[in-house]
Short mmCIF file of C-alpha atoms and ligand atoms in Angstrom, two decimals:
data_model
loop_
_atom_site.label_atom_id
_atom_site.label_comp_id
_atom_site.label_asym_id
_atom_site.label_seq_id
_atom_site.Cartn_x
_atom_site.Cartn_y
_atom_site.Cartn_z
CA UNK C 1199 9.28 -54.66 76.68
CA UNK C 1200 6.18 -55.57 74.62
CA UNK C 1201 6.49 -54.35 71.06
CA UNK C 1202 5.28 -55.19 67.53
CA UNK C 1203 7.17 -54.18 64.72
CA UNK C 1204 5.47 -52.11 61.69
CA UNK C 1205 4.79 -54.09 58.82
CA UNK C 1206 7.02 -52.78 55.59
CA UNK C 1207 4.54 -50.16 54.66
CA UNK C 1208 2.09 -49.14 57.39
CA UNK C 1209 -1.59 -48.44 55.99
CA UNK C 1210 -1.58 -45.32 57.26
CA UNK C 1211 1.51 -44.55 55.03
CA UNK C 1212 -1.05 -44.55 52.15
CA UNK C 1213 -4.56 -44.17 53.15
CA UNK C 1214 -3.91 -40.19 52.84
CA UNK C 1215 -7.91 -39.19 53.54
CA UNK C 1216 -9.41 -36.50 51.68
CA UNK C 1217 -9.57 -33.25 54.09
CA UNK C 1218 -11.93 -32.92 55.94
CA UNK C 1219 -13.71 -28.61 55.88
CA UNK C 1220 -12.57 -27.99 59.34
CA UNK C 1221 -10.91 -29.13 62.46
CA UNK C 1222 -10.02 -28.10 66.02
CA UNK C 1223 -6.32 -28.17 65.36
CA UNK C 1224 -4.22 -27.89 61.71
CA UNK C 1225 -0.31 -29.25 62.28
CA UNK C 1226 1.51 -28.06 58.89
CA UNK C 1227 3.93 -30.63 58.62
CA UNK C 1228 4.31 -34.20 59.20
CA UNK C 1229 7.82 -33.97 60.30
CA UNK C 1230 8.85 -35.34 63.66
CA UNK C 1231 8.09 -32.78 65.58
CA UNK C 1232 4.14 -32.24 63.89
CA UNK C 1233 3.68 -35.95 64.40
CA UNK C 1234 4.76 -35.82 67.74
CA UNK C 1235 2.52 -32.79 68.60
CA UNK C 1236 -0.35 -34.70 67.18
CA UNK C 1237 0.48 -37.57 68.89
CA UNK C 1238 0.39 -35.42 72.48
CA UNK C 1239 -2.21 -33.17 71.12
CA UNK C 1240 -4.28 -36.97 71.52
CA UNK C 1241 -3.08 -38.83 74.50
CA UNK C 1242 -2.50 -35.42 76.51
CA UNK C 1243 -5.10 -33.45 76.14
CA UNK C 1244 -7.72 -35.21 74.17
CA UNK C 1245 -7.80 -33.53 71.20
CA UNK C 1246 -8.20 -35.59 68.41
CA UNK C 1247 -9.85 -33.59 66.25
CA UNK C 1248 -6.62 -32.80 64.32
CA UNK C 1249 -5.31 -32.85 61.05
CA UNK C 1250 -1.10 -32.26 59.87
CA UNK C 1251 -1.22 -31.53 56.59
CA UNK C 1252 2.03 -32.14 55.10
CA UNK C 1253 3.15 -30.71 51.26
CA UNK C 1254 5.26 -33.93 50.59
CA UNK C 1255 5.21 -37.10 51.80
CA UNK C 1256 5.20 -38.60 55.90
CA UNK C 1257 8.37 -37.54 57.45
CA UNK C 1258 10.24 -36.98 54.39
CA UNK C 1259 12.20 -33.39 55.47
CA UNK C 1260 14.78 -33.35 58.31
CA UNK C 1261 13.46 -36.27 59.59
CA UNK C 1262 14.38 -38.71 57.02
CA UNK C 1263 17.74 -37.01 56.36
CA UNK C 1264 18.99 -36.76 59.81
CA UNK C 1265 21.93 -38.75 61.88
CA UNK C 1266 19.62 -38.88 64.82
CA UNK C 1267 22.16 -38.31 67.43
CA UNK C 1268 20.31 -37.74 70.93
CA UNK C 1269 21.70 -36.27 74.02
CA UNK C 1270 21.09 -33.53 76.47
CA UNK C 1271 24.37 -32.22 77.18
CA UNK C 1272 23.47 -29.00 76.71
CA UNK C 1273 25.02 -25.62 78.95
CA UNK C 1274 22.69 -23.63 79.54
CA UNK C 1275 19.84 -24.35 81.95
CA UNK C 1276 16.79 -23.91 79.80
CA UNK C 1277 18.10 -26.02 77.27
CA UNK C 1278 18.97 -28.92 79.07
CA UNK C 1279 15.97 -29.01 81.17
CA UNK C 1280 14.56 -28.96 77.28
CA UNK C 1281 16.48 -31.67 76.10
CA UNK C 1282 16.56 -33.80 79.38
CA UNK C 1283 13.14 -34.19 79.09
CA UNK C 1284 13.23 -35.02 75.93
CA UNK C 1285 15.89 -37.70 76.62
CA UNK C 1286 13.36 -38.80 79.03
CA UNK C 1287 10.78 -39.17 76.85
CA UNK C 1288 12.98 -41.35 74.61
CA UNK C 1289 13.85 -43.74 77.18
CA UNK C 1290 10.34 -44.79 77.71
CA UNK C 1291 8.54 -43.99 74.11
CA UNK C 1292 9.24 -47.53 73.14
CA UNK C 1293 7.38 -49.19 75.32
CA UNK C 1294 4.39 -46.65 75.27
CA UNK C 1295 4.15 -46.73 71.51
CA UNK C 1296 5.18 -50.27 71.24
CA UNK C 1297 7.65 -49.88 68.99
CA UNK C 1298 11.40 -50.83 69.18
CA UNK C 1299 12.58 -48.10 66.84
CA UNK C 1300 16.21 -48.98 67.72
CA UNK C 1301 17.21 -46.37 70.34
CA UNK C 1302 20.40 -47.23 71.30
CA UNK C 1303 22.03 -45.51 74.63
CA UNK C 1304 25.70 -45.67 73.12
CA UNK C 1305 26.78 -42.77 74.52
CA UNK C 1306 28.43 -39.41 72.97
CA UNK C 1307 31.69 -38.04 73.15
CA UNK C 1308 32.46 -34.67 72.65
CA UNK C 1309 35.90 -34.33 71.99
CA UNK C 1310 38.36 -31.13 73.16
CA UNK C 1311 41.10 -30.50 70.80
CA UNK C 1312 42.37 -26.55 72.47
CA UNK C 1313 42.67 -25.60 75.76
CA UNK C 1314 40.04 -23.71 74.92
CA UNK C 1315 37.87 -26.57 74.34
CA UNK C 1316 38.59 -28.19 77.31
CA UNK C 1317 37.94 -25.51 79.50
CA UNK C 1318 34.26 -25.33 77.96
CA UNK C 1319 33.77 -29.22 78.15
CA UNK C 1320 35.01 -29.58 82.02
CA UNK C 1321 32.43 -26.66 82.37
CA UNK C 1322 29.43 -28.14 80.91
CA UNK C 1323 30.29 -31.22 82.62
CA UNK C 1324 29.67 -29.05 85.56
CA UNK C 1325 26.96 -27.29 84.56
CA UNK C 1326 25.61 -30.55 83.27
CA UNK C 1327 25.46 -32.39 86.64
CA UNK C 1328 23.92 -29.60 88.56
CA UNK C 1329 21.03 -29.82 86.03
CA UNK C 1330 20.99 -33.79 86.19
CA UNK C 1331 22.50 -34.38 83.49
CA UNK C 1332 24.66 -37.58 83.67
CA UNK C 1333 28.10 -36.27 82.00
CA UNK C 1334 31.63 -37.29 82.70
CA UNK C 1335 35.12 -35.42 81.48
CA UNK C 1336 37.80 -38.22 80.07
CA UNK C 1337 41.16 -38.10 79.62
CA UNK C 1338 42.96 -39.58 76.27
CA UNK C 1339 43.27 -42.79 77.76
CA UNK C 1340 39.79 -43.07 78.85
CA UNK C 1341 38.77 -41.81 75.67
CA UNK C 1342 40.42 -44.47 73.56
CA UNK C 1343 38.88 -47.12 76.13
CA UNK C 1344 35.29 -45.98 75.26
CA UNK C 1345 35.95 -45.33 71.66
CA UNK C 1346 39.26 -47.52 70.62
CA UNK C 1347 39.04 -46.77 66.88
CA UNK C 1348 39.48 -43.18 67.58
CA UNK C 1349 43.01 -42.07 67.22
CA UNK C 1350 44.01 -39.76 70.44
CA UNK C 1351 48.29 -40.04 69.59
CA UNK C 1352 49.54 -36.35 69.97
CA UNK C 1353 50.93 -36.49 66.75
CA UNK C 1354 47.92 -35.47 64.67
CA UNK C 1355 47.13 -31.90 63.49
CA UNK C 1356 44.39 -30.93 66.19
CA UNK C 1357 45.43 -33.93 69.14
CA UNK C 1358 42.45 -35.41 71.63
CA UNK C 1359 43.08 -33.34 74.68
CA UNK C 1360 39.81 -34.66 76.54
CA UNK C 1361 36.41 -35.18 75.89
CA UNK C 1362 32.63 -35.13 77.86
CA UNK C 1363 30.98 -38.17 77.33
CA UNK C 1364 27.32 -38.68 78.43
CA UNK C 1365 26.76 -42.41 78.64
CA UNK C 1366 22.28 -42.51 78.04
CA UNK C 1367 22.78 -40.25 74.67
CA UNK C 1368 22.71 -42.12 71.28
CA UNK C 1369 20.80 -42.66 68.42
CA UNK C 1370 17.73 -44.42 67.09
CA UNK C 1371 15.92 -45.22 63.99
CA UNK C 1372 14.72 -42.11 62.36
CA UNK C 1373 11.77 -43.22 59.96
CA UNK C 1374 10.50 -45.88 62.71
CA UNK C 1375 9.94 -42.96 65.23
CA UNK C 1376 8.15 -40.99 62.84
CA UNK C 1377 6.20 -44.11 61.78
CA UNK C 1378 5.69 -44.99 65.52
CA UNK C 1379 4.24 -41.41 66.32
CA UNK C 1380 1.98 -41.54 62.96
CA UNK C 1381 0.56 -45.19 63.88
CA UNK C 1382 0.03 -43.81 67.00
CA UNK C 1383 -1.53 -40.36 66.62
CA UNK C 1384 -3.90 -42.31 63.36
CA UNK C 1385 -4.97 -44.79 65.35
CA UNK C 1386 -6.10 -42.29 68.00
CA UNK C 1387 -8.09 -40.31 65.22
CA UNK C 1388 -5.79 -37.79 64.03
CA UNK C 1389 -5.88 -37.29 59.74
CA UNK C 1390 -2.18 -37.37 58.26
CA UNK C 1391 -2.94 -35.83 54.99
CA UNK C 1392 0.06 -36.11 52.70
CA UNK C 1393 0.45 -33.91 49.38
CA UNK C 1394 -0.93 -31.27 50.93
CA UNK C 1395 1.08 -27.71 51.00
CA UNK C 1396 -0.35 -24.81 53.17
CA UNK C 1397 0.19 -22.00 50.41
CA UNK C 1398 -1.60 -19.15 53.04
CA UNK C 1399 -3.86 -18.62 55.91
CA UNK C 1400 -7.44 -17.28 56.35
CA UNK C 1401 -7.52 -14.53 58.99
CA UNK C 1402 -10.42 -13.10 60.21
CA UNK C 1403 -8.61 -9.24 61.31
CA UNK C 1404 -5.57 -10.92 63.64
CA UNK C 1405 -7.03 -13.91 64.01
CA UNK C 1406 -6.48 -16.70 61.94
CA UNK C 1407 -9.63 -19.10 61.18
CA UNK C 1408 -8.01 -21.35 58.51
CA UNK C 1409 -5.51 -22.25 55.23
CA UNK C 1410 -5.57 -22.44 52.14
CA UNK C 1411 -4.09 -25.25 50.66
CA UNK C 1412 -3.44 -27.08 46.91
CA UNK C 1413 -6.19 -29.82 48.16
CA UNK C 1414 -8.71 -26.84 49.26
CA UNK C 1415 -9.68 -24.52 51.80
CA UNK C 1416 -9.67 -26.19 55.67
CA UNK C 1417 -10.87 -23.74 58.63
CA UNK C 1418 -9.66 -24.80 61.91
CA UNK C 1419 -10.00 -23.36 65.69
CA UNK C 1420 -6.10 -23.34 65.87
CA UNK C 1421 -2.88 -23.76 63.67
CA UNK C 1422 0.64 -24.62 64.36
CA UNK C 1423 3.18 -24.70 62.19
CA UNK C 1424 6.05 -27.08 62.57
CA UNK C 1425 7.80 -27.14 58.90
CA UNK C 1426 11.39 -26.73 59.99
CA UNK C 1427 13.28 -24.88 57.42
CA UNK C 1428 10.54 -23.48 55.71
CA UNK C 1429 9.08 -21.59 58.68
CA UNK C 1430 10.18 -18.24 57.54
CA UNK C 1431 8.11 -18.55 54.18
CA UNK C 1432 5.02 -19.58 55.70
CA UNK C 1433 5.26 -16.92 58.53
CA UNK C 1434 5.18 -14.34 55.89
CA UNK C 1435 2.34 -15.83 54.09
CA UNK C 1436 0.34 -14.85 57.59
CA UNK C 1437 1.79 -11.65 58.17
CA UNK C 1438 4.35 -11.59 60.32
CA UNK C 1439 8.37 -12.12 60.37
CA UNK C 1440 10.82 -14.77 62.16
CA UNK C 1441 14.16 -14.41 63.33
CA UNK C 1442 14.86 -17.74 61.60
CA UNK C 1443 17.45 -17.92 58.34
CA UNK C 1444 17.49 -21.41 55.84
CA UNK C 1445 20.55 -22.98 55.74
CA UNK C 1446 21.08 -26.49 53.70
CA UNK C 1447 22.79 -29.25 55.98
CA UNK C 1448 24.70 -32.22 54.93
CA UNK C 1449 25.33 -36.15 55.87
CA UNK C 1450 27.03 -38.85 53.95
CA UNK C 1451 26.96 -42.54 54.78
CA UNK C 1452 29.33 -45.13 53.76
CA UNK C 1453 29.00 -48.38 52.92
CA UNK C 1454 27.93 -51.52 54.89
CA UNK C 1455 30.73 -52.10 57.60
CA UNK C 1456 30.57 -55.40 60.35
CA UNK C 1457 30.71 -53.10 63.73
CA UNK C 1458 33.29 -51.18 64.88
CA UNK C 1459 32.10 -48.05 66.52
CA UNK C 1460 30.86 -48.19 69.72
CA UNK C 1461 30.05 -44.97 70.36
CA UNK C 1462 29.13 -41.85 69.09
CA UNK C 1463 31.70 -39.42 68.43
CA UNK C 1464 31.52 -35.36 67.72
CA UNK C 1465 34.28 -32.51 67.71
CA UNK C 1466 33.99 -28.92 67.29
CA UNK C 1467 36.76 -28.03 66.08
CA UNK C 1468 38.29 -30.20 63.58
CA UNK C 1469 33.95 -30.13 62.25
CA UNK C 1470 32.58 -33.84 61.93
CA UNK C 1471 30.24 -36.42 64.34
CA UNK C 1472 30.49 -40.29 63.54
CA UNK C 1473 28.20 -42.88 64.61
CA UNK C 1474 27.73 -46.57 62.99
CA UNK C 1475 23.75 -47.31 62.18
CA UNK C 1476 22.60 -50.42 63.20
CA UNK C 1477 23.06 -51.57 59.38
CA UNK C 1478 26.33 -50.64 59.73
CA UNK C 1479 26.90 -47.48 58.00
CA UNK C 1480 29.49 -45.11 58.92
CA UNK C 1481 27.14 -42.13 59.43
CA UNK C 1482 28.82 -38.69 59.37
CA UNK C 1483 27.77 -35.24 59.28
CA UNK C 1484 28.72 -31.95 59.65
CA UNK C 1485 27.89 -28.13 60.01
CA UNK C 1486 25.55 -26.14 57.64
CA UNK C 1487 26.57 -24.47 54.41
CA UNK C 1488 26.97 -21.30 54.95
CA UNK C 1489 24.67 -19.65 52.06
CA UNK C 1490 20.32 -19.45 52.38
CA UNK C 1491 18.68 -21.78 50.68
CA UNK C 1492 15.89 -24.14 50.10
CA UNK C 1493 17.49 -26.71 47.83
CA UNK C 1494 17.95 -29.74 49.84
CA UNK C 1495 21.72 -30.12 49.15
CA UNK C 1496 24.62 -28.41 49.68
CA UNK C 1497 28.35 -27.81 48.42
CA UNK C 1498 30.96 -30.74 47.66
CA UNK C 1499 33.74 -28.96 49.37
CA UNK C 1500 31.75 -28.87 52.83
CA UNK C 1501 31.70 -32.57 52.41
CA UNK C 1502 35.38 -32.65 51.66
CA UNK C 1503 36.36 -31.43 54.59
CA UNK C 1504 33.91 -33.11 56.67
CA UNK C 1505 35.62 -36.41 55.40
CA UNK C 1506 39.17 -35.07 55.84
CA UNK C 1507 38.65 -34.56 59.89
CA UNK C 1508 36.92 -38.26 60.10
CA UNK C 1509 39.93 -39.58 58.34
CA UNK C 1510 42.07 -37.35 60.85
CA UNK C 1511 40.58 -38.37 63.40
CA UNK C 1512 39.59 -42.43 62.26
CA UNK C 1513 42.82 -43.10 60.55
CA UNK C 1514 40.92 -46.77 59.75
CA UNK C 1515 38.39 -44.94 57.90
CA UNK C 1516 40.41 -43.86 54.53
CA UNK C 1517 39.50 -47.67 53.79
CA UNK C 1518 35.62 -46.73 53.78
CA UNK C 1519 33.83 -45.75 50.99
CA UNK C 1520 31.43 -43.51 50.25
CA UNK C 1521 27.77 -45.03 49.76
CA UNK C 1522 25.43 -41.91 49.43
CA UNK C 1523 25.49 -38.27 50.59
CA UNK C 1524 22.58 -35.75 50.73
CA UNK C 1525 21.48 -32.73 52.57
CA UNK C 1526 18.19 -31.19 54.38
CA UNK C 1527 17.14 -27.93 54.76
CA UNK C 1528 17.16 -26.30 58.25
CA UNK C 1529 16.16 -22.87 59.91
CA UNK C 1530 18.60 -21.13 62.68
CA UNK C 1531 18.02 -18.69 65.29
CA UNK C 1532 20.71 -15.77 65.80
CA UNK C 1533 21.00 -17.56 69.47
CA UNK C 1534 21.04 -21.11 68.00
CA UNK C 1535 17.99 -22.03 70.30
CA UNK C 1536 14.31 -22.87 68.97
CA UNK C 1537 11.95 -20.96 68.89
CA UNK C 1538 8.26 -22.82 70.47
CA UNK C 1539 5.09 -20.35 71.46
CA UNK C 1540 2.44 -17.71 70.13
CA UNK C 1541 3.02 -15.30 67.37
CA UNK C 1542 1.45 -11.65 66.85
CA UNK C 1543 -1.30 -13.68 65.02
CA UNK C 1544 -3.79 -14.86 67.57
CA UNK C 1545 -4.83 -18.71 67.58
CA UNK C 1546 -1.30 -19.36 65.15
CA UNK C 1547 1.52 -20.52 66.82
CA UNK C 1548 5.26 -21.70 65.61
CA UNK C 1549 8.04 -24.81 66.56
CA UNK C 1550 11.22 -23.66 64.64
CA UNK C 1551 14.83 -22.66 64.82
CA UNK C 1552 15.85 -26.05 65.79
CA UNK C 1553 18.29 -25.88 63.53
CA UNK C 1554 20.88 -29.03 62.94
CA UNK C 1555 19.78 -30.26 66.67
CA UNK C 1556 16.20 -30.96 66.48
CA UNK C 1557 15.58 -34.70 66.17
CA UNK C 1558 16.89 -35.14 69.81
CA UNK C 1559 14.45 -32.91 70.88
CA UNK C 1560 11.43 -34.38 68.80
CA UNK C 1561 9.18 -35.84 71.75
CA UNK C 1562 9.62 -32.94 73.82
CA UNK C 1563 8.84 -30.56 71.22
CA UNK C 1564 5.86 -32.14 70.35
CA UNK C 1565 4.81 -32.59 74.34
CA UNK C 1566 5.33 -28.56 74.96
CA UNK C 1567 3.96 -27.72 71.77
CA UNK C 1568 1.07 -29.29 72.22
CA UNK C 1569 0.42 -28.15 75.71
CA UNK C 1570 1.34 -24.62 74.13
CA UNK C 1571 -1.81 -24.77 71.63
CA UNK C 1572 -3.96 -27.16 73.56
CA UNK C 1573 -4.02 -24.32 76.55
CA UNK C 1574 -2.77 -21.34 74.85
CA UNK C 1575 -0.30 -20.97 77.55
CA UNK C 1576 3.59 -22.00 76.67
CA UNK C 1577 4.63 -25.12 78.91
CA UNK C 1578 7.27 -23.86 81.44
CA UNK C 1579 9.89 -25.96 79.96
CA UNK C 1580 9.27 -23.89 76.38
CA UNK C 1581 8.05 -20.57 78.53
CA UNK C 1582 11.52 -19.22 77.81
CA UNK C 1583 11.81 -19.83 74.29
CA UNK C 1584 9.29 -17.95 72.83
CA UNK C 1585 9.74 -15.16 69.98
CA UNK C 1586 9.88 -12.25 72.32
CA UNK C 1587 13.18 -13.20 73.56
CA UNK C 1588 14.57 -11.60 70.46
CA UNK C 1589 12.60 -8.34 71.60
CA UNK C 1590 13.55 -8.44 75.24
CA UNK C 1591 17.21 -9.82 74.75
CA UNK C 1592 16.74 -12.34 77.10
CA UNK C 1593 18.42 -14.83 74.63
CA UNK C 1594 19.61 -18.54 75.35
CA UNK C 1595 22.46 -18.67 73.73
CA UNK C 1596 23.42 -22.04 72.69
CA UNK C 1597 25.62 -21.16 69.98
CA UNK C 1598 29.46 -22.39 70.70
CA UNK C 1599 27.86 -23.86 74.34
CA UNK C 1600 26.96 -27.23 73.52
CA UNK C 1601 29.56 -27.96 71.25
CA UNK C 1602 28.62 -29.29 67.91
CA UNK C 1603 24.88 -28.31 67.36
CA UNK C 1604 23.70 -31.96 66.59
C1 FAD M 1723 21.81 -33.81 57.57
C2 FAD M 1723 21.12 -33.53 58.86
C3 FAD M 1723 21.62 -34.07 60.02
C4 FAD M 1723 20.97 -33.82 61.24
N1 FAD M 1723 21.44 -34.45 62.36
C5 FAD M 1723 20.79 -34.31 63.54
C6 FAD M 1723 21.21 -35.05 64.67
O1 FAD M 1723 22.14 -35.87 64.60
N2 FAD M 1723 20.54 -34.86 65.84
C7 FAD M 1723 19.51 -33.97 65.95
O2 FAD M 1723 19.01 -33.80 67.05
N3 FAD M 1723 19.06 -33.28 64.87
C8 FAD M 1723 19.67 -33.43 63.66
N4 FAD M 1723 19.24 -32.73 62.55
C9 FAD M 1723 18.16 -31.74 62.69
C10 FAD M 1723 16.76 -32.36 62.70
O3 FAD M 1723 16.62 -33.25 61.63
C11 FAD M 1723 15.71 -31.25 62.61
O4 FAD M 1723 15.95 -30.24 63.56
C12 FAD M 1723 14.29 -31.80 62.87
O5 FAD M 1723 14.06 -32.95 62.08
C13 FAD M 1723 13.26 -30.72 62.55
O6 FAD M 1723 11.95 -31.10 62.92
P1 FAD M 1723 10.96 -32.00 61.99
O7 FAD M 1723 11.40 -33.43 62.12
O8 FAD M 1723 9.58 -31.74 62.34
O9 FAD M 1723 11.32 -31.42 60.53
P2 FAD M 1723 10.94 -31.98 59.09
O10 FAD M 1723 11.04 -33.46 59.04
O11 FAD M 1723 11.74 -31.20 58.12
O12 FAD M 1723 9.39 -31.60 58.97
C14 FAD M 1723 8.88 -30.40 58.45
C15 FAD M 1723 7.89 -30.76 57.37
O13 FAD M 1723 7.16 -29.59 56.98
C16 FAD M 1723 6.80 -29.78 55.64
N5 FAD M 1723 6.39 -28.49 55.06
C17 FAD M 1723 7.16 -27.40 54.81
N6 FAD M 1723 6.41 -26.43 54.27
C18 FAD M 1723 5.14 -26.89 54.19
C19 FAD M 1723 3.92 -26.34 53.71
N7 FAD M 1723 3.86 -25.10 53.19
N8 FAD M 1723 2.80 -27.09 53.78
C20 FAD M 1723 2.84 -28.36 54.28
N9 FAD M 1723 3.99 -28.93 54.73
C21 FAD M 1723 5.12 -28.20 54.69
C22 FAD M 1723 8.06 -30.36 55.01
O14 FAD M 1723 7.80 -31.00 53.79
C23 FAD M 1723 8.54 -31.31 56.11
O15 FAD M 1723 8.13 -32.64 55.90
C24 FAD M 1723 19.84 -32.97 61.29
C25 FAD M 1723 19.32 -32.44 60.12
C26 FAD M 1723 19.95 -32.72 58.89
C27 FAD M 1723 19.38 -32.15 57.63
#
C-alpha cells in the first residue's frame, strides 16, 4: 500500500477560506459523514463546487468523541447491505486516499449472556451469512481463545454463554479518517469552512435557495444537512419536523497499557464494548443517557456502571485507571435506523438518526448521500431509509437486532 502520512496539522486544518456567495452544494457539518459526502460529492459525480460549513471546528462532534468500532453484523437486510458496504469501503479507503488511518480488522465479539441472547446471536449469524456477511457463533472456549483476557468462568453474575464474532470488523483512527476525507475532498476543490453555524435557511415558497449563517448569507442550488445530533434543531429552522430525539453518549479511556486486547469486545446485556487503541488505551463505552440534551456530557452513574460490567467481565481491569471520560451528543430514530433522503422541502435533504452506530457507517453514508443529492434520487442501498418510513410503517427496526448499537 502506498501512503503518506499527514503532517501534525494539515493546512487545510487552518486555511478556513472566507465563503464564497453561492455554491452548487452546502454540506452543514464537517463531521464524518459531511466530509465524506463531499469527498463523493467530488470523485463520484464531479461536483466540486461545494462548500460544508461547519459551526465548530473540522470533525470535532461525534467524530472526535467516538470508539470507532466498525462492523456490519447487522440483522436485518437493509442494514447490513448498508453497513457491508460500508465495511467495504473501509477495506480499500486507505489505499485510495493514501492514508493509513490505522484500520485494524481485529474482529468483534458480541457476547450472549441469556438464552435469550443466544438465540438472537445464532440467528444473526444466520441471517448474517445469507447477506454475506462473514460471522461465526463461538462457544466459551472459543471465546476465551480469541479474546483470553475475557473472563467466560460460570461463576460470574451474567456468565459468557456464546458469542458472534465477525473476524474483518474493528476499529481505526477516528481524526485521521476525517483528516483523510478533508485532504481529500480540499484538494479536489471543495471549501471546508470552519466557525461557521447555519442559524436558518432561505426558501423561495418550498424550495430552499440558501442559509443564513454567523459568517453571512450563502445561496446554493442544494443543501444537505449532516449535523448528527443537532438535526432536529436545524430541521425546524426550515420548516419541517424529524422523528429524531438528542440523547448525550458517553466513553472513557484509561490510561496507557502495553497490549493486551486483541479484539474487540461488546455485550448487551451486562451494557459495555472494550477495545485497546493503538496507543494503548482501554477504550470503553456504553449506551446513551437516557434524558434529551445538547450538552456534550452525560451522568457519572452511567459511567459507573459501564465500568462495573468491564470489571465483571475483565477481572484484570480493576488494575486500570481512569485517564479521561467525555460524552457526544447523538440523535435516535424510534426504529434505531438512520434516516438518509429528501425532506418536504424541495432541493434540502437530511443524513441523521445514526445514533451511537454511525462512524462504521461513515463512507457509505457519505457515498449514498451524495448520490442522493447529486441525482435527487435516494441510492438503492439508502432507498429504504428515507423519512416516509415513519409515515408508511415500513420501519427497519434495528433496535435490540444488532445487539449493542455501536
Ligand atoms: C461516545 C461515543 C461513542 C461512539 N461509538 C461509536 C462506535 O464505536 N462505532 C460507531 O459506528 N459509531 C459510534 N458513535 C456514533 C458516531 O460517532 C456518530 O454516529 C457519527 O459520528 C455521526 O456522524 P458525523 O461524524 O458526521 O457526526 P459529527 O462528527 O457529530 O458531525 C456533525 C457536525 O455538525 C456540526 N453542526 C451541528 N449543527 C450545526 C450548524 N447549525 N451549523 C454548522 N454545523 C453544525 C457539529 O458541530 C458537528 O461537527 C459514537 C458516538 C459517541 C458520542
Amino acid at each position: 500500500m502506498t501512503t503518506q502520512p499527514l503532517p501534525e496539522h494539515p493546512d487545510f486544518l487552518w486555511r478556513n477560506p472566507e465563503p464564497r456567495s453561492s455554491y452548487d452544494v452546502i454540506i452543514v457539518g464537517a463531521g464524518g459523514h459531511g466530509l465524506a459526502t463531499a469527498y463523493y460529492l467530488a470523485k463520484n459525480h464531479g461536483i466540486t463546487n461545494v462548500a460544508v460549513l461547519e459551526k465548530g471546528w473540522l470533525a470535532g462532534g461525534n467524530m472526535a468523541r467516538n470508539t470507532t468500532i466498525i462492523r456490519s453484523n447487522y440483522l436485518l437486510d437493509e442494514s447490513a447491505a448498508m453497513y457491508e458496504h460500508a465495511l467495504g469501503l473501509w477495506e480499500r479507503l486507505p489505499e485510495e486516499l493514501e492514508y493509513d488511518f490505522l484500520f485494524s480488522q481485529r474482529g468483534v465479539l458480541n457476547l450472549a449472556h441469556t438464552l435469550q441472547d443466544v438465540r438472537e446471536g445464532v440467528r444473526r449469524v444466520g441471517a448474517n451469512r445469507l447477506n454475506g456477511v462473514d460471522a461465526q457463533w463461538l462457544t466459551p472456549d472459543e471465546v476465551a481463545e480469541v479474546c483470553p483476557i475475557l473472563n467466560v468462568s460460570p461463576d460470574t453474575r451474567y456468565p459468557v454463554l456464546g458469542a458472534t464474532f465477525q473476524p474483518r470488523a474493528g476499529i481505526a483512527k477516528h481524526d485521521h479518517v476525517a483528516w483523510a476525507l478533508a485532504r481529500r475532498a480540499d484538494e479536489l476543490g471543495v471549501d471546508l469552512i470552519q466557525g461557521c453555524e447555519v442559524t436558518g435557511f432561505v426558501k423561495d415558497g418550498d424550495r430552499v435557495v440558501g442559509v443564513e449563517t454567523n459568517r453571512g448569507r450563502i445561496l446554493a442550488g442544494r443543501v444537505g444537512l449532516a449535523a448528527a445530533g443537532h438535526s432536529s434543531v436545524l430541521a425546524e429552522m426550515a420548516g419541517f419536523r424529524l422523528p429524531v430525539q438528542s440523547h448525550p453518549l458517553q466513553a472513557l479511556v484509561s490510561e496507557l497499557h502495553e497490549p493486551v486486547h486483541p479484539t474487540v469486545v461488546m455485550s448487551n446485556h451486562v451494557h459495555v464494548y472494550v477495545s485497546q487503541a493503538h496507543k494503548g488505551e482501554l477504550v470503553m463505552g456504553a449506551g446513551v443517557d437516557a434524558y434529551n440534551g445538547y450538552g456534550q456530557r452525560g451522568s457519572f452513574h452511567v459511567i459507573e456502571h459501564q465500568m462495573a460490567a468491564a470489571v465483571e467481565l475483565f477481572p484484570v481491569f480493576a488494575r486500570a485507571h481512569v485517564l479521561r471520560t467525555w460524552g457526544g451528543i447523538v440523535d435516535v430514530t424510534p426504529d434505531a435506523s438512520p434516516i438518509i433522503g429528501a425532506t418536504p422541502v424541495e432541493n434540502l435533504y437530511v443524513n441523521c438518526g445514526w445514533g451511537t452506530g454511525g462512524f462504521k457507517a461513515t463512507p457509505a453514508a457519505g457515498w449514498t448521500f451524495a448520490h442522493t443529492i447529486a441525482t435527487g434520487e435516494p441510492h438503492p442501498l439508502n432507498a429504504p431509509f428515507a423519512l416516509e418510513r415513519f409515515t408508511t410503517g415500513a420501519l427497519i427496526d434495528e433496535h435490540g437486532a444488532a445487539a449493542v448499537a455501536h
